[in-house]
Short mmCIF file of C-alpha atoms and ligand atoms in Angstrom, two decimals:
data_model
loop_
_atom_site.label_atom_id
_atom_site.label_comp_id
_atom_site.label_asym_id
_atom_site.label_seq_id
_atom_site.Cartn_x
_atom_site.Cartn_y
_atom_site.Cartn_z
CA MET M 1 4.72 -2.99 70.47
CA THR M 2 6.34 -3.43 74.26
CA ASN M 3 5.03 -7.14 74.09
CA GLU M 4 6.63 -7.35 70.26
CA GLN M 5 8.86 -10.52 69.97
CA PRO M 6 11.76 -10.76 68.14
CA PRO M 7 11.81 -12.35 64.51
CA LEU M 8 12.67 -15.91 65.26
CA PRO M 9 14.04 -18.78 63.11
CA SER M 10 12.24 -21.81 62.17
CA ILE M 11 13.69 -24.94 63.60
CA THR M 12 13.82 -27.47 60.53
CA PRO M 13 15.00 -31.10 61.08
CA LEU M 14 18.36 -30.41 59.39
CA TYR M 15 18.66 -27.13 61.86
CA GLU M 16 17.74 -28.83 64.79
CA PRO M 17 20.74 -30.14 66.10
CA TYR M 18 22.58 -26.77 65.38
CA TYR M 19 20.25 -24.97 67.86
CA ARG M 20 20.44 -28.02 70.37
CA TYR M 21 23.78 -27.05 70.31
CA THR M 22 23.76 -23.55 70.50
CA ARG M 23 21.39 -23.95 73.43
CA GLN M 24 24.55 -25.67 75.41
CA HIS M 25 26.60 -22.59 73.95
CA GLU M 26 28.54 -24.52 71.38
CA LEU M 27 29.13 -23.71 67.68
CA ARG M 28 28.73 -27.00 66.08
CA MET M 29 28.37 -27.47 62.05
CA GLN M 30 28.04 -30.56 59.59
CA ARG M 31 31.51 -31.70 59.04
CA CYS M 32 31.92 -34.28 55.69
CA ARG M 33 33.07 -37.79 57.00
CA ASP M 34 34.42 -38.26 53.91
CA CYS M 35 35.96 -35.13 52.65
CA GLY M 36 36.17 -32.86 55.75
CA HIS M 37 34.28 -30.19 53.95
CA VAL M 38 32.23 -28.00 56.68
CA ARG M 39 28.88 -27.72 55.00
CA TYR M 40 27.15 -24.58 55.50
CA PRO M 41 24.31 -24.10 55.01
CA PHE M 42 23.07 -27.37 56.48
CA ALA M 43 22.40 -29.81 53.60
CA ALA M 44 21.72 -33.69 53.03
CA LEU M 45 24.51 -33.92 51.04
CA CYS M 46 28.23 -32.88 50.78
CA PRO M 47 28.15 -29.81 47.73
CA VAL M 48 31.95 -31.36 47.28
CA CYS M 49 31.56 -34.90 47.40
CA HIS M 50 28.30 -36.01 47.81
CA SER M 51 28.21 -37.61 50.87
CA GLU M 52 25.66 -37.99 52.96
CA GLY M 53 28.06 -38.58 56.22
CA ALA M 54 28.28 -36.04 58.58
CA GLU M 55 28.93 -34.72 62.08
CA TRP M 56 28.14 -31.84 64.10
CA SER M 57 31.86 -31.03 64.53
CA ARG M 58 32.78 -28.02 67.08
CA MET M 59 34.34 -25.03 65.28
CA SER M 60 37.02 -22.77 67.08
CA GLY M 61 34.35 -20.26 67.05
CA ARG M 62 37.21 -17.94 65.86
CA GLY M 63 36.55 -15.94 62.57
CA ALA M 64 36.79 -12.57 60.65
CA VAL M 65 34.02 -9.79 59.37
CA ALA M 66 34.10 -10.28 55.79
CA SER M 67 31.41 -7.14 55.68
CA PHE M 68 29.06 -5.35 57.96
CA ALA M 69 26.19 -2.68 57.14
CA ILE M 70 24.07 -0.47 59.51
CA CYS M 71 20.46 -0.54 59.62
CA HIS M 72 19.07 3.13 60.36
CA GLN M 73 15.20 1.80 60.03
CA ALA M 74 13.44 -1.17 61.21
CA PHE M 75 11.62 -3.66 59.16
CA HIS M 76 10.53 -5.42 61.67
CA PRO M 77 8.97 -3.69 65.30
CA TRP M 78 11.65 -5.45 67.40
CA PHE M 79 14.42 -3.43 66.03
CA GLN M 80 12.71 -0.23 66.46
CA SER M 81 14.11 0.46 69.69
CA ARG M 82 17.56 -0.62 68.71
CA LEU M 83 18.40 1.86 65.97
CA PRO M 84 20.78 2.07 64.33
CA TYR M 85 21.95 -1.78 64.71
CA ASN M 86 24.64 -3.69 62.48
CA VAL M 87 24.36 -6.97 60.43
CA ALA M 88 27.27 -8.52 59.58
CA LEU M 89 29.00 -11.60 58.02
CA VAL M 90 31.71 -13.73 59.62
CA ASP M 91 33.91 -16.11 57.82
CA LEU M 92 34.79 -18.60 60.11
CA GLU M 93 38.12 -20.17 60.39
CA GLU M 94 36.98 -23.83 59.40
CA GLY M 95 35.43 -22.37 56.30
CA PRO M 96 31.15 -21.29 56.41
CA ARG M 97 30.30 -17.34 55.98
CA VAL M 98 27.75 -16.88 58.63
CA PRO M 99 25.13 -13.70 59.39
CA THR M 100 25.45 -12.46 62.10
CA ASN M 101 25.68 -9.08 64.60
CA ILE M 102 29.18 -7.84 65.93
CA VAL M 103 28.69 -6.97 69.98
CA GLY M 104 31.17 -5.21 71.97
CA VAL M 105 31.85 -2.57 69.94
CA ARG M 106 30.41 0.60 68.44
CA ASN M 107 29.15 0.29 65.23
CA GLU M 108 31.72 2.96 63.68
CA ASP M 109 34.46 0.80 65.09
CA ILE M 110 33.66 -2.43 63.08
CA ARG M 111 35.82 -3.15 60.29
CA ILE M 112 36.15 -5.42 57.80
CA GLY M 113 38.87 -8.18 58.18
CA MET M 114 38.69 -7.59 62.26
CA SER M 115 39.14 -10.72 64.25
CA VAL M 116 35.99 -11.77 66.25
CA GLU M 117 35.14 -14.66 68.66
CA ALA M 118 31.46 -16.55 69.01
CA GLU M 119 29.72 -14.90 71.84
CA PHE M 120 25.80 -17.33 72.56
CA GLU M 121 22.88 -14.87 72.81
CA ASP M 122 20.09 -16.68 74.50
CA VAL M 123 16.59 -15.00 73.30
CA THR M 124 13.95 -17.39 74.22
CA ASP M 125 14.72 -21.31 75.87
CA GLU M 126 14.63 -22.61 72.43
CA ILE M 127 16.67 -20.05 70.70
CA THR M 128 19.99 -19.14 71.26
CA LEU M 129 21.81 -16.97 68.47
CA VAL M 130 25.43 -16.82 67.73
CA LYS M 131 27.04 -13.38 67.72
CA PHE M 132 30.54 -12.21 67.33
CA ARG M 133 32.80 -9.53 69.68
CA PRO M 134 36.19 -8.21 69.08
CA ARG M 135 39.12 -10.59 69.57
CA GLY M 136 42.58 -10.28 70.63
CA PRO M 137 44.38 -6.68 72.64
CA GLY M 138 42.57 -4.19 70.18
CA GLY M 139 39.02 -5.62 70.55
CA LYS M 140 39.53 -6.22 74.44
CA GLN M 141 41.59 -2.22 74.72
CA ASP M 142 38.81 -0.96 73.22
CA ASN M 143 35.97 -1.87 74.81
CA PRO M 144 36.64 -2.79 78.51
CA ALA M 145 33.30 -2.29 79.64
CA HIS M 146 32.17 -5.03 77.37
CA MET Q 1 18.12 -12.12 8.76
CA ARG Q 2 18.21 -15.85 8.50
CA VAL Q 3 15.05 -16.94 10.79
CA GLN Q 4 16.50 -20.97 11.27
CA HIS Q 5 19.30 -19.21 13.16
CA LEU Q 6 19.04 -19.24 16.69
CA ARG Q 7 19.88 -16.01 17.20
CA ALA Q 8 17.16 -14.62 15.24
CA MET Q 9 14.62 -17.31 16.35
CA ALA Q 10 12.10 -15.07 17.73
CA ALA Q 11 11.23 -11.43 18.39
CA VAL Q 12 9.44 -8.86 20.38
CA VAL Q 13 6.37 -7.76 18.45
CA GLY Q 14 4.14 -5.77 20.96
CA VAL Q 15 5.15 -3.69 24.18
CA GLY Q 16 2.47 -1.88 26.70
CA LYS Q 17 2.59 -0.79 30.14
CA SER Q 18 0.11 0.32 32.29
CA VAL Q 19 0.05 3.62 34.38
CA ILE Q 20 3.11 3.31 36.76
CA GLY Q 21 2.13 5.13 40.46
CA ARG Q 22 2.21 4.59 43.89
CA ASN Q 23 -0.67 3.47 45.89
CA LEU Q 24 -2.82 3.44 42.63
CA GLU Q 25 -6.58 2.72 43.80
CA VAL Q 26 -6.16 -0.30 41.04
CA ASP Q 27 -5.98 -3.71 41.44
CA ALA Q 28 -3.02 -5.58 39.62
CA LEU Q 29 -5.72 -7.26 37.12
CA THR Q 30 -6.85 -4.04 35.84
CA LEU Q 31 -3.20 -2.72 35.38
CA MET Q 32 -2.42 -6.18 33.48
CA SER Q 33 -5.29 -5.74 31.59
CA HIS Q 34 -4.45 -2.18 30.26
CA ALA Q 35 -0.81 -3.08 29.77
CA PHE Q 36 -2.02 -6.17 27.47
CA LYS Q 37 -4.33 -3.88 25.49
CA ALA Q 38 -1.50 -1.65 24.82
CA ALA Q 39 0.60 -4.11 24.01
CA LEU Q 40 -1.78 -5.74 21.40
CA GLU Q 41 -2.42 -2.10 19.88
CA ASP Q 42 1.17 -1.98 19.52
CA SER Q 43 1.70 -5.07 18.00
CA GLY Q 44 -1.31 -4.95 15.54
CA LEU Q 45 -1.98 -8.46 16.51
CA LYS Q 46 -5.65 -9.44 17.19
CA LYS Q 47 -6.31 -10.86 20.33
CA GLU Q 48 -7.59 -14.16 18.83
CA GLU Q 49 -3.85 -14.44 17.47
CA VAL Q 50 -2.12 -14.83 20.90
CA ASP Q 51 -2.13 -18.19 21.94
CA GLY Q 52 0.59 -18.38 24.59
CA LEU Q 53 1.40 -16.99 28.38
CA ILE Q 54 3.40 -16.52 30.66
CA VAL Q 55 2.77 -14.44 33.58
CA ASN Q 56 4.49 -14.02 36.92
CA THR Q 57 2.48 -14.52 40.06
CA GLY Q 58 1.80 -10.73 40.53
CA GLY Q 59 -1.93 -11.18 40.38
CA ALA Q 60 -3.35 -13.68 38.51
CA GLU Q 61 -2.92 -17.14 37.86
CA CYS Q 62 -2.40 -18.27 34.22
CA ASP Q 63 -5.41 -19.85 34.05
CA ARG Q 64 -7.76 -17.46 35.23
CA LEU Q 65 -6.06 -14.49 33.51
CA PRO Q 66 -7.26 -15.82 29.60
CA GLN Q 67 -10.82 -15.54 31.19
CA LEU Q 68 -10.36 -11.87 31.98
CA LEU Q 69 -7.75 -10.84 28.69
CA GLY Q 70 -10.45 -12.66 26.57
CA ILE Q 71 -7.96 -14.97 25.21
CA ASP Q 72 -7.62 -18.58 24.07
CA VAL Q 73 -4.03 -19.54 24.74
CA GLN Q 74 -2.61 -23.54 24.15
CA TRP Q 75 0.48 -23.22 25.97
CA SER Q 76 0.79 -21.07 29.42
CA SER Q 77 2.73 -21.34 32.39
CA GLN Q 78 3.53 -18.56 35.52
CA THR Q 79 6.41 -18.32 37.62
CA TRP Q 80 7.56 -16.45 40.79
CA SER Q 81 6.64 -12.81 40.93
CA HIS Q 82 10.35 -12.33 42.43
CA GLY Q 83 11.57 -9.91 39.18
CA ARG Q 84 15.07 -12.05 38.49
CA MET Q 85 12.14 -14.19 36.45
CA SER Q 86 11.30 -11.45 34.16
CA GLY Q 87 14.07 -12.16 31.28
CA ILE Q 88 13.52 -15.90 31.99
CA ILE Q 89 10.08 -15.07 31.14
CA LEU Q 90 10.91 -13.96 27.69
CA GLU Q 91 13.77 -16.40 26.97
CA TRP Q 92 11.48 -19.15 27.45
CA ALA Q 93 8.47 -17.76 25.37
CA ALA Q 94 11.48 -17.42 22.45
CA MET Q 95 11.97 -21.12 23.33
CA VAL Q 96 8.02 -21.73 22.59
CA VAL Q 97 7.71 -20.02 19.92
CA HIS Q 98 10.58 -21.24 18.43
CA ALA Q 99 9.79 -24.95 19.02
CA GLY Q 100 5.76 -24.09 17.29
CA LEU Q 101 4.21 -24.95 20.55
CA ALA Q 102 2.25 -21.34 20.15
CA ARG Q 103 2.91 -18.52 17.86
CA ASN Q 104 2.58 -15.21 19.82
CA VAL Q 105 2.87 -15.34 23.46
CA LEU Q 106 1.84 -12.87 25.88
CA CYS Q 107 4.45 -11.89 28.73
CA ILE Q 108 2.74 -10.09 31.26
CA ALA Q 109 3.43 -8.84 34.83
CA GLY Q 110 1.59 -7.03 37.00
CA TYR Q 111 2.52 -5.57 40.64
CA SER Q 112 1.01 -3.97 43.24
CA SER Q 113 2.76 -1.84 46.42
CA HIS Q 114 0.58 -3.68 48.64
CA ALA Q 115 2.26 -6.78 47.83
CA VAL Q 116 5.27 -5.57 47.44
CA ARG Q 117 5.10 -3.94 50.96
CA THR Q 118 4.11 -7.16 52.92
CA ARG Q 119 6.62 -8.99 51.64
CA THR Q 120 9.99 -6.48 52.22
CA VAL Q 121 8.90 -4.63 55.32
CA ARG Q 122 7.57 -7.30 57.57
CA GLY Q 123 9.54 -10.11 55.57
CA GLY Q 124 5.96 -11.39 55.23
CA SER Q 125 4.46 -14.43 54.02
CA GLY Q 126 7.25 -16.44 55.81
CA GLU Q 127 9.40 -16.13 52.79
CA ALA Q 128 12.58 -14.31 54.80
CA TYR Q 129 11.95 -16.95 57.69
CA ARG Q 130 13.05 -20.07 55.86
CA ALA Q 131 15.64 -22.04 57.55
CA GLY Q 132 18.76 -21.23 55.90
CA GLY Q 133 17.62 -18.05 54.71
CA GLY Q 134 15.01 -16.16 52.69
CA PRO Q 135 15.55 -15.75 48.83
CA HIS Q 136 17.95 -13.27 49.57
CA TRP Q 137 19.84 -14.71 51.95
CA GLU Q 138 17.98 -12.67 54.73
CA ALA Q 139 18.38 -13.60 58.31
CA PRO Q 140 15.37 -11.82 60.14
CA GLU Q 141 16.71 -13.27 63.78
CA TYR Q 142 19.40 -11.07 63.25
CA GLY Q 143 17.85 -7.95 61.80
CA ILE Q 144 18.71 -8.83 58.29
CA ILE Q 145 15.23 -8.21 57.01
CA HIS Q 146 14.91 -6.33 54.08
CA PRO Q 147 16.38 -7.35 50.97
CA GLY Q 148 18.67 -4.27 50.50
CA THR Q 149 20.54 -5.52 53.35
CA LEU Q 150 22.55 -7.82 50.96
CA PRO Q 151 23.37 -5.36 48.43
CA ALA Q 152 24.47 -3.17 51.73
CA LEU Q 153 26.62 -6.01 52.84
CA ALA Q 154 28.00 -6.75 49.05
CA PHE Q 155 28.97 -3.28 48.63
CA GLN Q 156 30.81 -2.59 51.68
CA ARG Q 157 32.74 -5.66 50.85
CA TYR Q 158 33.26 -4.14 47.23
CA CYS Q 159 34.69 -0.67 48.17
CA HIS Q 160 37.05 -2.63 51.02
CA LEU Q 161 38.50 -4.45 48.31
CA TYR Q 162 38.87 -1.56 45.84
CA GLY Q 163 39.51 0.94 48.00
CA TYR Q 164 36.38 3.55 46.77
CA LYS Q 165 34.50 6.22 49.07
CA PRO Q 166 31.14 4.19 49.15
CA GLU Q 167 29.54 7.78 48.37
CA LEU Q 168 30.70 7.04 44.67
CA LEU Q 169 27.78 4.86 44.51
CA GLY Q 170 25.51 8.31 44.21
CA ALA Q 171 26.79 8.47 40.13
CA VAL Q 172 24.18 5.71 39.77
CA PRO Q 173 20.95 7.26 41.30
CA VAL Q 174 21.84 11.30 40.10
CA ALA Q 175 22.50 9.21 36.28
CA GLN Q 176 18.93 7.41 36.54
CA ARG Q 177 16.94 10.27 37.99
CA LYS Q 178 18.37 12.22 34.78
CA HIS Q 179 17.31 9.49 32.24
CA ALA Q 180 13.82 9.31 33.86
CA SER Q 181 13.77 13.47 33.89
CA LEU Q 182 13.24 12.62 30.42
CA ASN Q 183 10.60 9.87 30.59
CA PRO Q 184 6.86 11.05 31.17
CA ASP Q 185 5.79 7.13 32.28
CA ALA Q 186 8.57 7.62 35.41
CA VAL Q 187 7.48 8.16 38.89
CA TYR Q 188 10.13 10.31 39.95
CA ARG Q 189 11.30 13.01 37.48
CA GLN Q 190 13.21 15.48 39.57
CA ARG Q 191 16.37 15.41 38.82
CA ILE Q 192 19.15 15.21 41.69
CA THR Q 193 22.52 16.21 42.44
CA LEU Q 194 25.02 14.22 44.32
CA ASP Q 195 25.22 16.58 46.89
CA ASP Q 196 21.38 15.65 47.29
CA TYR Q 197 22.59 12.10 47.78
CA LYS Q 198 24.85 12.55 50.20
CA LYS Q 199 22.44 14.35 52.25
CA ALA Q 200 19.70 11.59 52.17
CA ARG Q 201 19.41 9.64 54.81
CA PHE Q 202 20.92 6.12 55.42
CA VAL Q 203 18.40 3.06 55.21
CA VAL Q 204 20.95 0.41 55.20
CA GLU Q 205 24.21 2.08 55.96
CA PRO Q 206 26.21 2.45 53.02
CA LEU Q 207 22.86 2.63 50.71
CA ARG Q 208 20.60 6.02 51.39
CA LEU Q 209 16.91 6.39 50.17
CA TYR Q 210 18.34 6.98 46.58
CA ASP Q 211 19.99 3.53 46.23
CA PHE Q 212 16.29 1.60 46.56
CA ALA Q 213 13.53 0.87 44.26
CA VAL Q 214 10.77 2.87 44.21
CA VAL Q 215 7.41 0.88 45.69
CA ASN Q 216 4.78 0.93 43.66
CA ASP Q 217 2.01 -0.26 41.10
CA GLY Q 218 1.74 -1.10 37.70
CA ALA Q 219 1.83 -3.69 34.85
CA VAL Q 220 3.96 -4.48 31.65
CA ALA Q 221 3.09 -6.71 28.59
CA LEU Q 222 5.34 -7.88 25.91
CA ILE Q 223 4.36 -10.37 23.35
CA VAL Q 224 6.69 -12.70 21.77
CA SER Q 225 6.37 -13.98 18.05
CA SER Q 226 8.63 -16.44 16.17
CA ALA Q 227 10.65 -14.44 13.83
CA ASP Q 228 9.25 -15.75 10.66
CA ARG Q 229 6.06 -13.92 11.62
CA ALA Q 230 7.33 -11.03 13.54
CA GLY Q 231 8.04 -9.39 9.98
CA ALA Q 232 4.09 -9.56 9.61
CA CYS Q 233 3.56 -6.89 12.71
CA ARG Q 234 2.87 -3.00 13.05
CA LYS Q 235 6.45 -2.52 14.25
CA PRO Q 236 9.71 -3.30 12.97
CA PRO Q 237 10.85 -6.70 15.25
CA VAL Q 238 13.11 -6.83 17.81
CA TYR Q 239 14.83 -10.26 18.09
CA LEU Q 240 16.15 -11.39 21.06
CA SER Q 241 19.87 -11.84 19.48
CA GLY Q 242 21.44 -13.42 22.41
CA MET Q 243 20.08 -15.17 25.50
CA GLN Q 244 21.79 -16.40 28.63
CA GLY Q 245 20.09 -17.88 31.41
CA MET Q 246 20.24 -17.88 35.13
CA GLN Q 247 22.34 -18.93 37.08
CA GLY Q 248 23.04 -21.10 40.62
CA GLY Q 249 25.94 -22.55 42.34
CA LYS Q 250 27.35 -23.41 45.91
CA GLU Q 251 28.94 -19.65 45.72
CA TRP Q 252 26.62 -17.97 44.15
CA VAL Q 253 23.73 -15.24 45.91
CA ILE Q 254 21.84 -12.38 44.95
CA PHE Q 255 22.69 -8.86 44.58
CA SER Q 256 26.38 -9.60 44.68
CA ARG Q 257 29.13 -9.04 42.32
CA SER Q 258 29.65 -13.25 41.20
CA ASN Q 259 30.69 -14.99 44.54
CA MET Q 260 32.20 -11.87 45.96
CA GLY Q 261 29.57 -10.53 48.68
CA VAL Q 262 27.87 -12.85 50.48
CA ALA Q 263 29.48 -16.34 49.72
CA GLN Q 264 27.88 -19.27 51.84
CA GLN Q 265 31.06 -21.52 51.60
CA SER Q 266 34.48 -21.24 51.00
CA LEU Q 267 34.87 -23.31 48.24
CA SER Q 268 35.67 -20.65 45.74
CA ARG Q 269 35.32 -17.53 47.47
CA ASP Q 270 35.65 -14.33 45.45
CA ALA Q 271 36.01 -16.41 41.90
CA ARG Q 272 34.76 -14.36 39.25
CA ARG Q 273 32.12 -15.55 37.13
CA VAL Q 274 32.45 -14.94 33.24
CA ASN Q 275 29.49 -13.65 31.71
CA ARG Q 276 29.94 -14.78 27.59
CA ALA Q 277 27.07 -17.23 26.56
CA VAL Q 278 24.94 -14.15 25.64
CA TYR Q 279 27.61 -12.18 23.56
CA GLU Q 280 28.63 -15.36 21.95
CA MET Q 281 24.79 -16.31 21.15
CA ALA Q 282 24.77 -12.74 19.53
CA GLY Q 283 27.97 -12.64 17.77
CA VAL Q 284 29.06 -9.26 19.48
CA GLU Q 285 31.29 -8.32 22.19
CA PRO Q 286 30.33 -5.58 25.07
CA LYS Q 287 32.02 -2.44 23.33
CA ASP Q 288 29.38 -3.37 20.34
CA ILE Q 289 26.18 -2.50 22.83
CA ASP Q 290 24.83 0.80 22.59
CA VAL Q 291 22.33 0.78 25.76
CA VAL Q 292 22.14 -1.54 28.70
CA GLU Q 293 19.12 -1.77 30.86
CA ILE Q 294 20.51 -3.07 34.17
CA TYR Q 295 18.47 -4.96 36.85
CA ASP Q 296 18.37 -2.24 39.95
CA SER Q 297 16.50 -2.82 42.60
CA PHE Q 298 19.67 -1.09 44.88
CA SER Q 299 21.91 0.75 43.00
CA PRO Q 300 24.89 -1.86 43.49
CA GLU Q 301 23.40 -3.91 41.17
CA VAL Q 302 24.57 -1.88 38.54
CA ILE Q 303 28.17 -1.54 39.64
CA PHE Q 304 28.16 -5.39 39.87
CA ASP Q 305 26.15 -6.12 36.76
CA LEU Q 306 28.96 -3.97 34.60
CA GLU Q 307 31.84 -5.63 35.80
CA ASP Q 308 30.39 -9.09 35.60
CA PHE Q 309 29.18 -8.49 31.83
CA GLY Q 310 32.34 -7.11 30.62
CA PHE Q 311 31.92 -3.35 30.43
CA CYS Q 312 34.99 -2.86 32.52
CA PRO Q 313 37.45 -4.90 34.48
CA PRO Q 314 36.50 -6.15 38.15
CA GLY Q 315 37.09 -3.46 40.36
CA GLU Q 316 36.83 -0.71 38.29
CA ALA Q 317 32.85 -0.12 37.88
CA LEU Q 318 32.22 2.61 40.79
CA GLY Q 319 34.99 4.73 38.91
CA TRP Q 320 34.18 4.14 35.38
CA ILE Q 321 30.47 5.84 36.02
CA GLN Q 322 31.98 8.77 37.48
CA GLY Q 323 31.39 11.95 35.15
CA GLY Q 324 28.44 11.15 33.20
CA ARG Q 325 29.69 7.59 31.37
CA ILE Q 326 26.12 6.15 32.06
CA GLU Q 327 23.97 9.45 31.96
CA PRO Q 328 21.99 10.73 28.65
CA GLY Q 329 24.23 11.36 25.87
CA GLY Q 330 27.24 9.18 27.94
CA ASP Q 331 29.67 6.23 26.53
CA LEU Q 332 26.87 3.80 27.73
CA PRO Q 333 23.60 4.62 28.93
CA VAL Q 334 22.70 2.65 31.37
CA ASN Q 335 18.62 2.51 32.72
CA THR Q 336 17.58 4.90 29.86
CA HIS Q 337 13.94 4.52 31.80
CA GLY Q 338 15.21 5.75 34.82
CA GLY Q 339 15.46 1.88 36.13
CA HIS Q 340 13.51 0.86 39.28
CA LEU Q 341 15.21 3.43 41.11
CA SER Q 342 12.99 6.20 39.21
CA GLU Q 343 10.37 4.77 36.77
CA GLY Q 344 9.24 2.79 39.06
CA MET Q 345 9.93 -1.17 40.23
CA LEU Q 346 8.34 -3.63 37.87
CA GLY Q 347 10.56 -6.48 38.00
CA GLY Q 348 12.75 -6.06 35.38
CA PHE Q 349 9.77 -5.93 32.73
CA ASN Q 350 10.04 -2.27 32.44
CA HIS Q 351 13.76 -2.76 31.58
CA LEU Q 352 12.60 -5.47 29.20
CA ALA Q 353 10.06 -2.83 27.79
CA GLU Q 354 12.23 -0.48 27.31
CA ALA Q 355 15.17 -2.04 25.88
CA VAL Q 356 12.88 -3.37 23.00
CA ARG Q 357 11.67 0.13 22.64
CA GLN Q 358 15.10 1.81 22.81
CA ALA Q 359 16.26 -0.84 20.04
CA ARG Q 360 12.91 0.58 17.97
CA GLY Q 361 14.46 4.38 18.40
CA GLU Q 362 10.69 5.30 19.75
CA CYS Q 363 11.97 6.54 23.00
CA GLY Q 364 11.35 10.62 22.12
CA GLU Q 365 13.51 12.74 24.26
CA ARG Q 366 15.45 9.99 26.15
CA GLN Q 367 16.54 8.03 23.08
CA ALA Q 368 20.19 6.94 22.95
CA PRO Q 369 21.31 7.63 19.29
CA ASN Q 370 21.71 4.62 16.73
CA ALA Q 371 20.48 2.09 19.37
CA ARG Q 372 20.79 -0.82 17.43
CA LEU Q 373 22.04 -3.36 20.09
CA VAL Q 374 20.27 -2.93 23.55
CA GLN Q 375 21.02 -5.74 26.31
CA TYR Q 376 19.23 -6.25 29.78
CA THR Q 377 21.07 -7.79 32.18
CA LEU Q 378 20.24 -9.51 35.83
CA GLY Q 379 23.05 -9.80 38.53
CA PRO Q 380 22.21 -13.89 38.47
CA GLY Q 381 23.60 -14.23 34.90
CA VAL Q 382 20.17 -13.61 33.03
CA SER Q 383 20.90 -11.29 29.93
CA ILE Q 384 19.10 -10.62 26.57
CA ILE Q 385 21.50 -8.83 23.93
CA PHE Q 386 17.91 -6.95 21.78
CA ARG Q 387 18.55 -6.48 18.17
CA GLY Q 388 16.87 -3.66 16.20
CA GLY Q 389 15.32 -4.62 12.66
ZN1 ZN S 401 32.41 -34.30 50.97
#
């Protein structure tokens, strides 16, 4: 169990740029060259206008918690020693709703609507995950240690 | 009943189930064989008359199964084992017999707990690790691994939007266990109270142990025939009176109320889908439905479907179900067999079997009085209204 690796995403060609940027601690997503829609999940076509053109546009990293849940059981050995851990959905300012974890706050203090900002966690040389921590006076005052 | 009318083009003429249990020492094929034999007997058909087959991928391919069951089929197919395909299989069979491609189509599914466990507990088969998320938008790198995480997220948001205490959800498993206590086939028959519910451990908070489907083995078979042949079978036909297909779209995500819980884009966030096709085809309204069998791998699905299918307004279901409304003897009995939460997880096929039996009025102690219109619903939009003869 001690050598257990965390579950990692597979990097497909569509997702390669996303992870290339997160390695540099930048959160970028596909933005449609024609209509400006931010495309997530990543795709070959814009779901709004069907344009194939997109650029990897830098996101502000700011968002709000859309929902969260607390896992009390590990469904992968990696999480056994991390129980209970939170999972969350964050609405980015630019539109997408992304799966993530909230860091820098106790599980019982997470709230829907809470303002959060992106933080980067280097998991391996290849994979850097985007997580979110509370933003603004409330969050920071509540959690000075983080 | 005019057979040429779309709403009466096909009927279920036979239903059979294997034993349902946890860690049975039998393979899915054996269970499917038992379910088929029971369905055949129920229908009064001879095996030589079964000439169509649709199977989920729970244990046999559609070319292997006919050899094992001793049937010669002229039309067959198979789907993925995910339970959301079960209603679709029945609709598909109805279209096949209506089109004349086969006369009597066997719809069959088998589940072994081993397969379920490897799929859910480790996010196995690589399914949960697909780029962009697994089939239930799993994201294992963040610990979103168990499919129950998604309804937990959706339900948390639901409670936030409408101002509910999450523990009110206990009314669902309590009601379903009450139904299951009247069902000799059910895996769990011991009644529970709201207090038991509140004392149970969280699995994915706010969901507790009783909010999750049983993990078990079992098989179900249903035989669908065209309406003009159905009358010659042993029992009164149960017509597929209304049907609605599986929906998908930019904002669609499983295990959520339509578009509410886990949207992936900002195009129409929190917009509400309207499920009307099934009622229009059947020529009825939600208030006419006597019993509902709701696909329930997780309790919140019951809440979301009651709203999405118009049994109560958006945001009201969690209050609406309190006080016994969906229990035996309630205004709208829901999951009269106990559902996945108590009878067992058979991918919704057990809900379809129960719907047919309720519409026939043969459910014994758990029979809802005067049940003639019985509806099956599944979050992504699949629905069938069964009409007893
Ligand atoms: Zn576009």
